[in-house]
Short mmCIF file of C-alpha atoms in Angstrom, two decimals:
data_model
loop_
_atom_site.label_atom_id
_atom_site.label_comp_id
_atom_site.label_asym_id
_atom_site.label_seq_id
_atom_site.Cartn_x
_atom_site.Cartn_y
_atom_site.Cartn_z
CA UNK A 1 54.17 -63.73 -3.68
CA UNK A 2 51.46 -62.73 -6.13
CA UNK A 3 52.57 -60.84 -9.24
CA UNK A 4 49.73 -58.42 -8.48
CA UNK A 5 51.13 -57.48 -5.08
CA UNK A 6 50.42 -53.89 -4.11
CA UNK A 7 53.68 -52.34 -2.96
CA UNK A 8 53.29 -50.00 0.01
CA UNK A 9 54.08 -46.37 -0.68
CA UNK A 10 56.80 -46.31 1.94
CA UNK A 11 58.72 -48.99 -0.03
CA UNK A 12 58.35 -47.08 -3.31
CA UNK A 13 59.57 -43.82 -1.88
CA UNK A 14 63.00 -44.78 -0.67
CA UNK A 15 65.25 -41.70 -0.48
CA UNK A 16 68.42 -41.76 -2.57
CA UNK A 17 70.01 -38.65 -1.07
CA UNK A 18 69.13 -35.35 0.57
CA UNK A 19 68.25 -32.04 -1.06
CA UNK A 20 68.70 -28.49 0.12
CA UNK A 21 66.56 -25.75 -1.47
CA UNK A 22 68.00 -22.83 -3.39
CA UNK A 23 66.19 -19.59 -4.14
CA UNK A 24 62.82 -21.28 -4.55
CA UNK A 25 61.23 -23.45 -1.85
CA UNK A 26 59.94 -26.92 -2.75
CA UNK A 27 56.36 -27.31 -3.94
CA UNK A 28 53.91 -29.40 -1.94
CA UNK A 29 50.64 -27.50 -2.50
CA UNK A 30 48.58 -27.59 -5.70
CA UNK A 31 49.41 -24.09 -6.99
CA UNK A 32 53.14 -24.51 -6.51
CA UNK A 33 53.17 -27.99 -8.05
CA UNK A 34 51.32 -26.67 -11.12
CA UNK A 35 53.96 -23.97 -11.56
CA UNK A 36 56.76 -26.54 -11.44
CA UNK A 37 55.00 -28.78 -13.96
CA UNK A 38 55.01 -25.96 -16.50
CA UNK A 39 58.81 -25.62 -16.35
CA UNK A 40 59.45 -28.57 -18.64
CA UNK A 41 62.94 -27.46 -19.66
CA UNK A 42 64.27 -27.71 -16.10
CA UNK A 43 65.23 -30.85 -14.17
CA UNK A 44 62.74 -31.66 -11.42
CA UNK A 45 63.59 -33.05 -7.99
CA UNK A 46 61.09 -35.33 -6.24
CA UNK A 47 61.15 -34.82 -2.50
CA UNK A 48 59.52 -35.87 0.71
CA UNK A 49 59.91 -35.02 4.38
CA UNK A 50 61.89 -32.32 6.11
CA UNK A 51 63.58 -32.45 9.50
CA UNK A 52 61.82 -35.69 10.26
CA UNK A 53 58.39 -34.44 9.18
CA UNK A 54 56.46 -35.89 6.24
CA UNK A 55 54.86 -33.59 3.70
CA UNK A 56 53.92 -36.28 1.15
CA UNK A 57 55.68 -36.15 -2.22
CA UNK A 58 56.61 -32.76 -3.58
CA UNK A 59 58.72 -31.29 -6.35
CA UNK A 60 61.37 -28.63 -6.67
CA UNK A 61 63.51 -26.79 -9.19
CA UNK A 62 67.11 -25.84 -8.54
CA UNK A 63 68.65 -26.42 -5.14
CA UNK A 64 71.41 -28.94 -4.52
CA UNK A 65 71.81 -32.57 -3.58
CA UNK A 66 73.78 -33.44 -0.49
CA UNK A 67 74.87 -36.59 1.32
CA UNK A 68 74.91 -34.92 4.73
CA UNK A 69 71.44 -36.12 5.61
CA UNK A 70 70.23 -32.56 6.07
CA UNK A 71 67.25 -31.04 4.32
CA UNK A 72 64.56 -32.86 2.39
CA UNK A 73 64.74 -36.50 1.42
CA UNK A 74 65.41 -36.82 -2.32
CA UNK A 75 63.42 -39.59 -3.99
CA UNK A 76 64.67 -39.04 -7.53
CA UNK A 77 65.04 -36.59 -10.38
CA UNK A 78 63.50 -36.11 -13.80
CA UNK A 79 65.66 -34.62 -16.55
CA UNK A 80 64.50 -31.70 -18.72
CA UNK A 81 61.74 -32.48 -21.18
CA UNK A 82 61.86 -30.59 -24.47
CA UNK A 83 59.05 -30.70 -27.04
CA UNK A 84 61.70 -31.79 -29.56
CA UNK A 85 62.16 -35.03 -27.63
CA UNK A 86 58.58 -36.26 -27.61
CA UNK A 87 58.88 -38.45 -30.69
CA UNK A 88 61.36 -40.81 -32.29
CA UNK A 89 64.80 -39.20 -32.57
CA UNK A 90 65.48 -41.08 -35.81
CA UNK A 91 62.53 -39.26 -37.41
CA UNK A 92 64.18 -35.91 -36.81
CA UNK A 93 67.60 -37.16 -37.93
CA UNK A 94 66.30 -38.77 -41.11
CA UNK A 95 64.22 -35.83 -42.26
CA UNK A 96 66.45 -33.02 -41.04
CA UNK A 97 63.93 -31.52 -38.63
CA UNK A 98 64.04 -30.34 -35.05
CA UNK A 99 60.49 -31.28 -34.12
CA UNK A 100 58.64 -34.59 -34.73
CA UNK A 101 55.71 -32.73 -36.28
CA UNK A 102 54.11 -32.79 -39.74
CA UNK A 103 51.58 -30.43 -41.30
CA UNK A 104 49.68 -32.81 -43.53
CA UNK A 105 48.70 -32.46 -47.16
CA UNK A 106 45.26 -30.87 -47.55
CA UNK A 107 44.13 -31.42 -51.13
CA UNK A 108 43.25 -28.89 -53.83
CA UNK A 109 46.22 -26.82 -52.78
CA UNK A 110 44.78 -25.94 -49.36
CA UNK A 111 48.19 -26.97 -48.00
CA UNK A 112 49.90 -24.22 -49.97
CA UNK A 113 53.56 -23.72 -50.85
CA UNK A 114 53.56 -20.92 -48.25
CA UNK A 115 52.51 -23.41 -45.58
CA UNK A 116 55.19 -25.91 -46.58
CA UNK A 117 57.86 -23.20 -46.66
CA UNK A 118 56.86 -21.90 -43.22
CA UNK A 119 57.07 -25.38 -41.73
CA UNK A 120 60.44 -26.14 -43.33
CA UNK A 121 61.96 -22.89 -42.09
CA UNK A 122 60.67 -23.64 -38.58
CA UNK A 123 62.52 -26.99 -38.70
CA UNK A 124 59.36 -29.03 -39.07
CA UNK A 125 57.90 -30.93 -42.02
CA UNK A 126 55.06 -29.91 -44.30
CA UNK A 127 53.45 -31.52 -47.34
CA UNK A 128 51.95 -29.64 -50.26
CA UNK A 129 48.32 -30.58 -51.02
CA UNK A 130 48.71 -31.62 -54.66
CA UNK A 131 45.69 -33.95 -54.64
CA UNK A 132 42.94 -32.77 -56.97
CA UNK A 133 45.13 -30.22 -58.75
CA UNK A 134 45.93 -30.31 -62.45
CA UNK A 135 49.52 -31.44 -63.18
CA UNK A 136 50.32 -27.97 -64.52
CA UNK A 137 49.34 -26.40 -61.20
CA UNK A 138 51.32 -29.02 -59.29
CA UNK A 139 54.34 -28.27 -61.45
CA UNK A 140 54.10 -24.53 -60.79
CA UNK A 141 53.76 -25.06 -57.04
CA UNK A 142 56.64 -27.55 -56.91
CA UNK A 143 58.86 -25.14 -58.82
CA UNK A 144 58.00 -22.45 -56.26
CA UNK A 145 58.98 -24.81 -53.45
CA UNK A 146 62.24 -25.75 -55.13
CA UNK A 147 63.15 -22.08 -55.59
CA UNK A 148 62.36 -21.27 -51.96
CA UNK A 149 63.81 -24.34 -50.24
CA UNK A 150 66.49 -25.57 -52.61
CA UNK A 151 68.16 -28.71 -51.26
CA UNK A 152 66.41 -28.59 -47.87
CA UNK A 153 65.44 -32.16 -46.92
CA UNK A 154 62.38 -31.34 -44.82
CA UNK A 155 59.54 -30.77 -47.26
CA UNK A 156 57.39 -32.85 -49.52
CA UNK A 157 54.43 -33.15 -51.86
CA UNK A 158 51.36 -35.35 -51.78
CA UNK A 159 50.72 -38.13 -54.27
CA UNK A 160 47.05 -39.03 -53.93
CA UNK A 161 45.60 -42.27 -55.26
CA UNK A 162 43.44 -41.51 -58.32
CA UNK A 163 41.65 -44.73 -59.29
CA UNK A 164 39.63 -42.95 -61.96
CA UNK A 165 42.62 -41.05 -63.35
CA UNK A 166 45.67 -43.28 -63.20
CA UNK A 167 47.32 -41.23 -65.96
CA UNK A 168 47.18 -38.13 -63.71
CA UNK A 169 48.69 -40.13 -60.85
CA UNK A 170 51.52 -41.27 -63.14
CA UNK A 171 52.19 -37.74 -64.39
CA UNK A 172 52.39 -36.30 -60.89
CA UNK A 173 54.75 -39.09 -59.80
CA UNK A 174 57.00 -38.40 -62.77
CA UNK A 175 57.02 -34.68 -61.96
CA UNK A 176 58.01 -35.31 -58.34
CA UNK A 177 60.88 -37.53 -59.47
CA UNK A 178 62.06 -35.08 -62.13
CA UNK A 179 62.03 -32.13 -59.71
CA UNK A 180 63.82 -34.17 -57.05
CA UNK A 181 61.19 -33.58 -54.41
CA UNK A 182 62.81 -35.01 -51.24
CA UNK A 183 59.69 -36.58 -49.71
CA UNK A 184 56.48 -37.97 -51.21
CA UNK A 185 53.44 -38.53 -49.01
CA UNK A 186 51.13 -41.18 -50.47
CA UNK A 187 47.50 -40.89 -49.36
CA UNK A 188 44.12 -42.54 -50.03
CA UNK A 189 45.77 -45.63 -51.50
CA UNK A 190 43.82 -48.85 -51.18
CA UNK A 191 46.56 -50.82 -52.92
CA UNK A 192 50.00 -50.18 -54.36
CA UNK A 193 50.17 -48.72 -57.85
CA UNK A 194 53.03 -48.34 -60.34
CA UNK A 195 53.17 -44.60 -59.60
CA UNK A 196 53.75 -44.90 -55.85
CA UNK A 197 56.18 -47.80 -56.25
CA UNK A 198 58.13 -45.77 -58.81
CA UNK A 199 58.46 -42.92 -56.30
CA UNK A 200 59.86 -45.37 -53.75
CA UNK A 201 62.21 -47.30 -56.06
CA UNK A 202 63.49 -44.91 -58.72
CA UNK A 203 66.96 -43.70 -57.77
CA UNK A 204 67.79 -46.42 -55.24
CA UNK A 205 71.54 -46.91 -55.03
CA UNK A 206 74.10 -48.73 -52.94
CA UNK A 207 76.62 -46.79 -50.85
CA UNK A 208 79.04 -48.58 -48.51
CA UNK A 209 76.77 -51.60 -48.52
CA UNK A 210 73.67 -49.58 -47.56
CA UNK A 211 70.67 -48.90 -49.77
CA UNK A 212 70.22 -45.15 -50.17
CA UNK A 213 66.95 -43.59 -51.35
CA UNK A 214 66.63 -40.75 -53.83
CA UNK A 215 63.44 -39.72 -52.03
CA UNK A 216 61.65 -40.80 -48.90
CA UNK A 217 58.06 -42.05 -48.96
CA UNK A 218 55.40 -41.56 -46.29
CA UNK A 219 52.21 -43.59 -46.47
CA UNK A 220 49.01 -42.36 -44.84
CA UNK A 221 46.92 -45.41 -43.95
CA UNK A 222 43.96 -46.41 -41.82
CA UNK A 223 43.79 -50.14 -42.61
CA UNK A 224 46.15 -52.91 -41.59
CA UNK A 225 46.08 -54.59 -44.99
CA UNK A 226 47.17 -51.37 -46.70
CA UNK A 227 49.82 -50.67 -44.05
CA UNK A 228 51.25 -54.15 -44.61
CA UNK A 229 51.73 -53.45 -48.32
CA UNK A 230 53.66 -50.24 -47.64
CA UNK A 231 55.78 -51.89 -44.93
CA UNK A 232 56.82 -54.65 -47.33
CA UNK A 233 59.25 -54.40 -50.26
CA UNK A 234 57.72 -53.46 -53.59
CA UNK A 235 56.02 -56.49 -55.21
CA UNK A 236 57.71 -58.14 -58.18
CA UNK A 237 54.60 -57.69 -60.34
CA UNK A 238 54.78 -53.89 -60.13
CA UNK A 239 58.54 -53.83 -60.47
CA UNK A 240 58.20 -55.76 -63.75
CA UNK A 241 55.66 -53.20 -64.99
CA UNK A 242 58.08 -50.36 -64.24
CA UNK A 243 60.97 -52.26 -65.83
CA UNK A 244 58.96 -52.87 -68.98
CA UNK A 245 58.13 -49.16 -69.16
CA UNK A 246 61.79 -48.24 -68.71
CA UNK A 247 60.95 -46.23 -65.59
CA UNK A 248 63.38 -48.05 -63.28
CA UNK A 249 66.60 -49.97 -63.85
CA UNK A 250 67.35 -53.60 -63.13
CA UNK A 251 69.66 -52.51 -60.30
CA UNK A 252 66.92 -50.40 -58.71
CA UNK A 253 64.50 -53.32 -58.95
CA UNK A 254 67.04 -55.57 -57.26
CA UNK A 255 67.70 -53.11 -54.43
CA UNK A 256 63.94 -52.67 -53.90
CA UNK A 257 63.83 -56.07 -52.24
CA UNK A 258 65.94 -54.71 -49.36
CA UNK A 259 63.74 -51.77 -48.33
CA UNK A 260 60.05 -51.20 -47.60
CA UNK A 261 57.98 -49.10 -49.96
CA UNK A 262 57.60 -46.55 -47.14
CA UNK A 263 59.76 -46.07 -44.06
CA UNK A 264 57.24 -43.71 -42.43
CA UNK A 265 53.66 -44.88 -41.92
CA UNK A 266 51.18 -42.20 -40.84
CA UNK A 267 48.25 -43.84 -39.07
CA UNK A 268 45.20 -41.77 -39.95
CA UNK A 269 42.37 -42.12 -37.47
CA UNK A 270 39.21 -40.00 -37.27
CA UNK A 271 40.32 -37.16 -39.53
CA UNK A 272 38.98 -34.68 -42.03
CA UNK A 273 38.71 -35.74 -45.67
CA UNK A 274 39.33 -39.39 -46.47
CA UNK A 275 38.95 -41.37 -43.25
CA UNK A 276 37.66 -44.65 -41.88
CA UNK A 277 36.70 -42.90 -38.61
CA UNK A 278 38.81 -45.32 -36.57
CA UNK A 279 39.77 -44.23 -33.02
CA UNK A 280 43.50 -43.60 -32.65
CA UNK A 281 43.61 -45.49 -29.35
CA UNK A 282 42.66 -48.69 -31.19
CA UNK A 283 44.30 -48.12 -34.57
CA UNK A 284 47.79 -46.91 -33.65
CA UNK A 285 48.73 -49.81 -31.34
CA UNK A 286 47.43 -52.24 -33.96
CA UNK A 287 49.62 -50.77 -36.71
CA UNK A 288 52.60 -50.61 -34.34
CA UNK A 289 52.15 -54.29 -33.57
CA UNK A 290 51.91 -55.06 -37.28
CA UNK A 291 55.13 -53.11 -37.86
CA UNK A 292 56.92 -55.20 -35.26
CA UNK A 293 55.69 -58.39 -36.92
CA UNK A 294 56.45 -57.47 -40.52
CA UNK A 295 59.17 -54.87 -40.64
CA UNK A 296 61.85 -56.10 -38.29
CA UNK A 297 64.49 -57.16 -40.82
CA UNK A 298 65.39 -53.85 -42.44
CA UNK A 299 68.60 -51.90 -41.90
CA UNK A 300 66.49 -48.92 -40.77
CA UNK A 301 63.29 -49.32 -38.75
CA UNK A 302 59.88 -48.38 -40.12
CA UNK A 303 58.53 -45.44 -38.13
CA UNK A 304 54.84 -45.11 -37.33
CA UNK A 305 53.27 -41.70 -36.76
CA UNK A 306 49.80 -40.57 -35.72
CA UNK A 307 47.22 -38.37 -37.44
CA UNK A 308 43.55 -37.63 -36.94
CA UNK A 309 41.91 -35.98 -33.96
CA UNK A 310 45.05 -34.09 -32.91
CA UNK A 311 43.66 -30.68 -32.07
CA UNK A 312 44.79 -30.22 -28.46
CA UNK A 313 48.01 -30.71 -26.47
CA UNK A 314 46.36 -33.55 -24.57
CA UNK A 315 45.64 -35.40 -27.81
CA UNK A 316 49.19 -34.87 -29.09
CA UNK A 317 50.64 -36.07 -25.77
CA UNK A 318 48.39 -39.14 -25.92
CA UNK A 319 49.62 -39.97 -29.42
CA UNK A 320 53.24 -39.83 -28.32
CA UNK A 321 52.41 -41.85 -25.21
CA UNK A 322 50.94 -44.54 -27.46
CA UNK A 323 54.29 -44.81 -29.24
CA UNK A 324 53.91 -42.48 -32.23
CA UNK A 325 57.23 -41.53 -33.79
CA UNK A 326 55.72 -38.23 -34.95
CA UNK A 327 52.36 -36.50 -35.19
CA UNK A 328 50.63 -35.07 -38.26
CA UNK A 329 47.91 -32.42 -38.16
CA UNK A 330 45.41 -31.48 -40.85
CA UNK A 331 42.06 -29.95 -39.96
CA UNK A 332 43.50 -27.35 -37.57
CA UNK A 333 45.85 -26.05 -40.26
CA UNK A 334 42.99 -25.22 -42.61
CA UNK A 335 41.99 -22.25 -40.48
CA UNK A 336 45.55 -20.88 -40.49
CA UNK A 337 46.58 -17.82 -42.48
CA UNK A 338 48.78 -19.83 -44.86
CA UNK A 339 45.97 -22.22 -45.85
CA UNK A 340 44.57 -21.93 -49.36
CA UNK A 341 41.03 -21.47 -48.13
CA UNK A 342 38.79 -18.40 -48.20
CA UNK A 343 38.37 -16.21 -45.14
CA UNK A 344 34.67 -17.14 -45.07
CA UNK A 345 35.53 -20.84 -44.90
CA UNK A 346 38.17 -20.24 -42.22
CA UNK A 347 35.63 -18.35 -40.11
CA UNK A 348 33.22 -21.26 -40.47
CA UNK A 349 35.92 -23.65 -39.29
CA UNK A 350 36.74 -21.39 -36.34
CA UNK A 351 33.14 -21.76 -35.11
CA UNK A 352 33.01 -25.56 -35.39
CA UNK A 353 32.32 -27.77 -32.40
CA UNK A 354 33.47 -31.37 -32.02
CA UNK A 355 30.18 -32.78 -33.34
CA UNK A 356 29.89 -30.37 -36.29
CA UNK A 357 31.22 -32.90 -38.82
CA UNK A 358 29.53 -35.39 -41.13
CA UNK A 359 30.44 -37.96 -43.79
CA UNK A 360 29.73 -37.19 -47.47
CA UNK A 361 30.52 -38.82 -50.84
CA UNK A 362 34.04 -38.22 -52.15
CA UNK A 363 34.48 -36.75 -55.62
CA UNK A 364 37.54 -38.83 -56.51
CA UNK A 365 35.93 -42.16 -55.56
CA UNK A 366 32.26 -41.32 -56.05
CA UNK A 367 31.28 -44.45 -57.98
CA UNK A 368 32.85 -46.71 -55.33
CA UNK A 369 30.74 -45.13 -52.61
CA UNK A 370 33.79 -43.86 -50.71
CA UNK A 371 33.04 -41.07 -48.24
CA UNK A 372 35.04 -38.34 -46.56
CA UNK A 373 34.51 -36.22 -43.46
CA UNK A 374 33.44 -32.60 -43.90
CA UNK A 375 32.14 -29.66 -41.94
CA UNK A 376 28.39 -29.83 -41.30
CA UNK A 377 27.75 -26.51 -39.58
CA UNK A 378 26.84 -23.68 -41.94
CA UNK A 379 26.75 -25.71 -45.16
CA UNK A 380 24.31 -28.02 -46.97
CA UNK A 381 27.00 -29.81 -48.93
CA UNK A 382 26.84 -33.17 -47.16
CA UNK A 383 23.08 -33.80 -47.49
CA UNK A 384 23.09 -32.55 -51.08
CA UNK A 385 26.06 -34.73 -51.99
CA UNK A 386 24.30 -37.65 -50.34
CA UNK A 387 21.23 -37.05 -52.51
CA UNK A 388 23.41 -37.17 -55.63
CA UNK A 389 24.86 -40.51 -54.64
CA UNK A 390 21.42 -41.96 -53.94
CA UNK A 391 20.28 -40.82 -57.39
CA UNK A 392 23.35 -42.42 -58.94
CA UNK A 393 22.61 -45.69 -57.17
CA UNK A 394 18.91 -45.64 -58.01
CA UNK A 395 18.85 -44.59 -61.65
CA UNK A 396 20.68 -45.66 -64.80
CA UNK A 397 20.48 -42.31 -66.56
CA UNK A 398 19.18 -38.76 -66.24
CA UNK A 399 16.10 -39.79 -68.20
CA UNK A 400 15.06 -42.21 -65.44
CA UNK A 401 15.00 -39.51 -62.74
CA UNK A 402 11.38 -38.55 -61.94
CA UNK A 403 10.43 -35.03 -62.99
CA UNK A 404 9.91 -33.64 -59.43
CA UNK A 405 13.26 -35.04 -58.32
CA UNK A 406 14.96 -33.69 -61.43
CA UNK A 407 13.47 -30.25 -60.83
CA UNK A 408 14.84 -30.12 -57.27
CA UNK A 409 18.20 -31.37 -58.51
CA UNK A 410 18.49 -28.61 -61.09
CA UNK A 411 17.11 -25.86 -58.84
CA UNK A 412 18.66 -26.60 -55.44
CA UNK A 413 21.91 -28.42 -56.15
CA UNK A 414 23.23 -27.94 -59.66
CA UNK A 415 21.61 -24.51 -60.14
CA UNK A 416 21.56 -25.34 -63.83
CA UNK A 417 19.67 -27.62 -66.16
CA UNK A 418 21.10 -31.08 -66.66
CA UNK A 419 21.97 -30.17 -70.24
CA UNK A 420 23.87 -27.09 -69.05
CA UNK A 421 25.60 -29.09 -66.30
CA UNK A 422 26.69 -31.73 -68.80
CA UNK A 423 27.96 -29.11 -71.25
CA UNK A 424 30.26 -27.55 -68.66
CA UNK A 425 31.33 -30.98 -67.38
CA UNK A 426 32.12 -32.18 -70.92
CA UNK A 427 34.17 -29.04 -71.58
CA UNK A 428 36.23 -29.74 -68.47
CA UNK A 429 36.92 -33.34 -69.48
CA UNK A 430 37.74 -32.52 -73.10
CA UNK A 431 40.62 -30.49 -71.75
CA UNK A 432 41.64 -32.96 -69.03
CA UNK A 433 40.91 -36.38 -70.58
CA UNK A 434 38.74 -36.54 -73.74
CA UNK A 435 38.27 -40.30 -73.36
CA UNK A 436 35.99 -39.63 -70.39
CA UNK A 437 33.61 -37.67 -72.65
CA UNK A 438 33.54 -40.50 -75.19
CA UNK A 439 32.82 -42.98 -72.42
CA UNK A 440 30.03 -40.81 -71.03
CA UNK A 441 28.37 -40.42 -74.44
CA UNK A 442 28.25 -44.21 -74.71
CA UNK A 443 27.28 -44.86 -71.08
CA UNK A 444 24.52 -42.63 -69.62
CA UNK A 445 25.26 -43.77 -66.06
CA UNK A 446 28.87 -42.67 -66.43
CA UNK A 447 27.61 -39.32 -67.74
CA UNK A 448 25.52 -38.99 -64.58
CA UNK A 449 28.56 -39.81 -62.43
CA UNK A 450 30.70 -37.18 -64.15
CA UNK A 451 28.08 -34.46 -63.66
CA UNK A 452 27.59 -35.35 -60.02
CA UNK A 453 31.35 -35.53 -59.44
CA UNK A 454 31.61 -32.09 -61.02
CA UNK A 455 29.37 -30.65 -58.30
CA UNK A 456 31.46 -32.33 -55.60
CA UNK A 457 34.69 -30.99 -57.06
CA UNK A 458 33.34 -27.48 -57.52
CA UNK A 459 32.03 -27.44 -53.94
CA UNK A 460 35.60 -27.57 -52.65
CA UNK A 461 36.74 -24.85 -55.03
CA UNK A 462 33.82 -22.62 -54.01
CA UNK A 463 35.07 -22.82 -50.42
CA UNK A 464 38.61 -22.09 -51.53
CA UNK A 465 37.57 -19.08 -53.61
CA UNK A 466 34.96 -17.83 -51.15
CA UNK A 467 32.14 -17.81 -53.70
CA UNK A 468 29.38 -16.14 -51.67
CA UNK A 469 26.66 -17.29 -54.08
CA UNK A 470 27.48 -20.94 -53.27
CA UNK A 471 28.21 -20.56 -49.56
CA UNK A 472 25.71 -23.24 -48.59
CA UNK A 473 27.45 -25.65 -50.97
CA UNK A 474 30.92 -25.24 -49.46
CA UNK A 475 32.75 -28.55 -49.10
CA UNK A 476 35.22 -28.07 -46.24
CA UNK A 477 37.13 -31.13 -45.13
CA UNK A 478 37.12 -31.26 -41.36
CA UNK A 479 37.48 -33.74 -38.51
CA UNK A 480 36.49 -33.47 -34.84
CA UNK A 481 39.96 -32.13 -34.03
CA UNK A 482 38.80 -28.74 -35.34
CA UNK A 483 36.12 -28.46 -32.68
CA UNK A 484 38.51 -29.57 -29.95
CA UNK A 485 41.06 -27.00 -31.15
CA UNK A 486 38.44 -24.24 -31.08
CA UNK A 487 37.40 -25.13 -27.54
CA UNK A 488 41.05 -25.18 -26.40
CA UNK A 489 41.83 -21.80 -27.96
CA UNK A 490 38.60 -20.09 -26.85
CA UNK A 491 39.35 -16.77 -25.19
CA UNK A 492 42.99 -16.76 -26.32
CA UNK A 493 44.81 -15.04 -29.16
CA UNK A 494 44.50 -18.22 -31.24
CA UNK A 495 40.72 -17.96 -31.24
CA UNK A 496 40.90 -15.62 -34.23
CA UNK A 497 41.87 -17.08 -37.64
CA UNK A 498 44.10 -14.08 -38.41
CA UNK A 499 46.35 -15.07 -35.48
CA UNK A 500 46.61 -18.72 -36.47
CA UNK A 501 49.80 -19.56 -38.30
CA UNK A 502 50.87 -23.15 -38.89
CA UNK A 503 54.08 -22.66 -36.93
CA UNK A 504 52.41 -20.93 -33.96
CA UNK A 505 49.80 -23.69 -33.82
CA UNK A 506 52.44 -26.40 -34.04
CA UNK A 507 54.65 -24.92 -31.35
CA UNK A 508 51.72 -24.48 -28.97
CA UNK A 509 50.52 -28.05 -29.49
CA UNK A 510 54.02 -29.41 -28.91
CA UNK A 511 54.76 -27.18 -25.92
CA UNK A 512 51.44 -28.12 -24.38
CA UNK A 513 52.06 -31.81 -25.06
CA UNK A 514 55.36 -31.57 -23.20
CA UNK A 515 53.61 -29.99 -20.20
CA UNK A 516 50.92 -32.68 -20.20
CA UNK A 517 53.59 -35.38 -20.44
CA UNK A 518 55.52 -33.89 -17.51
CA UNK A 519 52.34 -33.72 -15.43
CA UNK A 520 51.66 -37.37 -16.13
CA UNK A 521 55.25 -38.35 -15.27
CA UNK A 522 55.05 -36.63 -11.90
CA UNK A 523 51.67 -38.11 -11.11
CA UNK A 524 52.98 -41.63 -11.73
CA UNK A 525 55.69 -40.94 -9.12
CA UNK A 526 53.12 -40.09 -6.48
CA UNK A 527 53.10 -36.31 -6.77
CA UNK A 528 49.57 -34.94 -6.14
CA UNK A 529 49.42 -33.11 -9.47
CA UNK A 530 46.27 -30.96 -9.66
CA UNK A 531 43.97 -31.36 -12.66
CA UNK A 532 44.69 -27.85 -13.90
CA UNK A 533 48.36 -28.75 -14.38
CA UNK A 534 47.28 -30.97 -17.27
CA UNK A 535 45.99 -27.92 -19.14
CA UNK A 536 48.11 -25.62 -21.26
CA UNK A 537 46.77 -22.27 -22.43
CA UNK A 538 47.94 -21.06 -25.86
CA UNK A 539 50.56 -18.36 -25.77
CA UNK A 540 52.72 -16.53 -28.29
CA UNK A 541 55.80 -18.66 -28.86
CA UNK A 542 57.18 -17.03 -31.98
#
């Protein structure tokens, strides 16, 4: 017999018992089947035939099984399907949450303390967007979170890789350790650094033979080589650096060999902000396979979650179907009321279509040519930022820029003379890191980079503050999920930004994902599920 034998339907649908309807008749037509699909919290009976007549495969709620042979032929049952059950149960147990759902860290404080608090109180997980903020601002926000959430285990703060400001990265890591932040989400890392390893290792202890962490580490990755580093134990070279600094103990360094740097790996596909634009359908299975190869010997398994492109219930259901332990959203949360973004910017996001995104140079990795994904519609930021990078590549100093090009630069982009732009940039760096000013005075190309990076950084803050005079320079991080979300919510209460809260959005995405998953389950059992049953319209769930 060939392994590819097609099994006749009559052999698949062997009755296991009989079923007698209750108050509601069984569903065999499209409208009735769609109504049953939506009732995900109820067990579903799969039926066929009645009194010797065949009706195909149908479904029913309620009723009763019988062994008398009367009624419909029962082919099987499906248990209730709750949104809470879509992911890995160990994720919820480890982080003290009800739902396998994360509101990701949107930098410059766009993921506000209010957003993190709302998620934690709704028994989900949220990360504060500390990336790009001064340590003093991070400290104030973390203190607010500690006051509001106390010892709650289900909240965290972002630690973003800062290759040009390693001292800032170290200071933020130290703050998170001192304030006992329960979870640290590491993002934009291309390699491990002392700061992120310190967050993972400091406070490790042994209890009843098991290594216990002082804080849990998530790693947001889009490359296999980076994922492998976070799935492995901390390297000896970095542990020695931390030992020499007195930032970890010998016991902590020894225990570090028994645990991965991160136990939760968030696979970031085509997302807003820093992204490699990889499709989730290709990236997530690859990282899951890598996890199975590299991380099989730990006492606790490494969990792999999905992020990027998750703006509809169908996308969330697909991520879970691929094997994601949890899902993380970003772009869609920026238009929510709790987001630290101006109303003008939120309204721009609410009008975005799937294709209204573009790649632009990143402020934090400008010299390396790293790009991030931003909103294109309604703003000139991306082409202007691209012009700055081309100038940086082409010229060694401001003096080398041709006069016509320099005039357009000052008039259209900087809206200041180069001397004025450098004066304000130098003032910023004298307060933040005076060594950068000294370096720039000795290296004219570095001076050019600092001025151009200043425009990129301000462009995000203009969008946050809602500076109307710089509206066409707004830098708004955004992936295609935003457009998909807008299309899904069109004509519903979630179409308006004032109705979008992070919890309402999360619950609707999860509820819809459960409905889509149930529809798929029934279809695989031969039920003629209509196409409309795979759609879930937003509704008020709070």
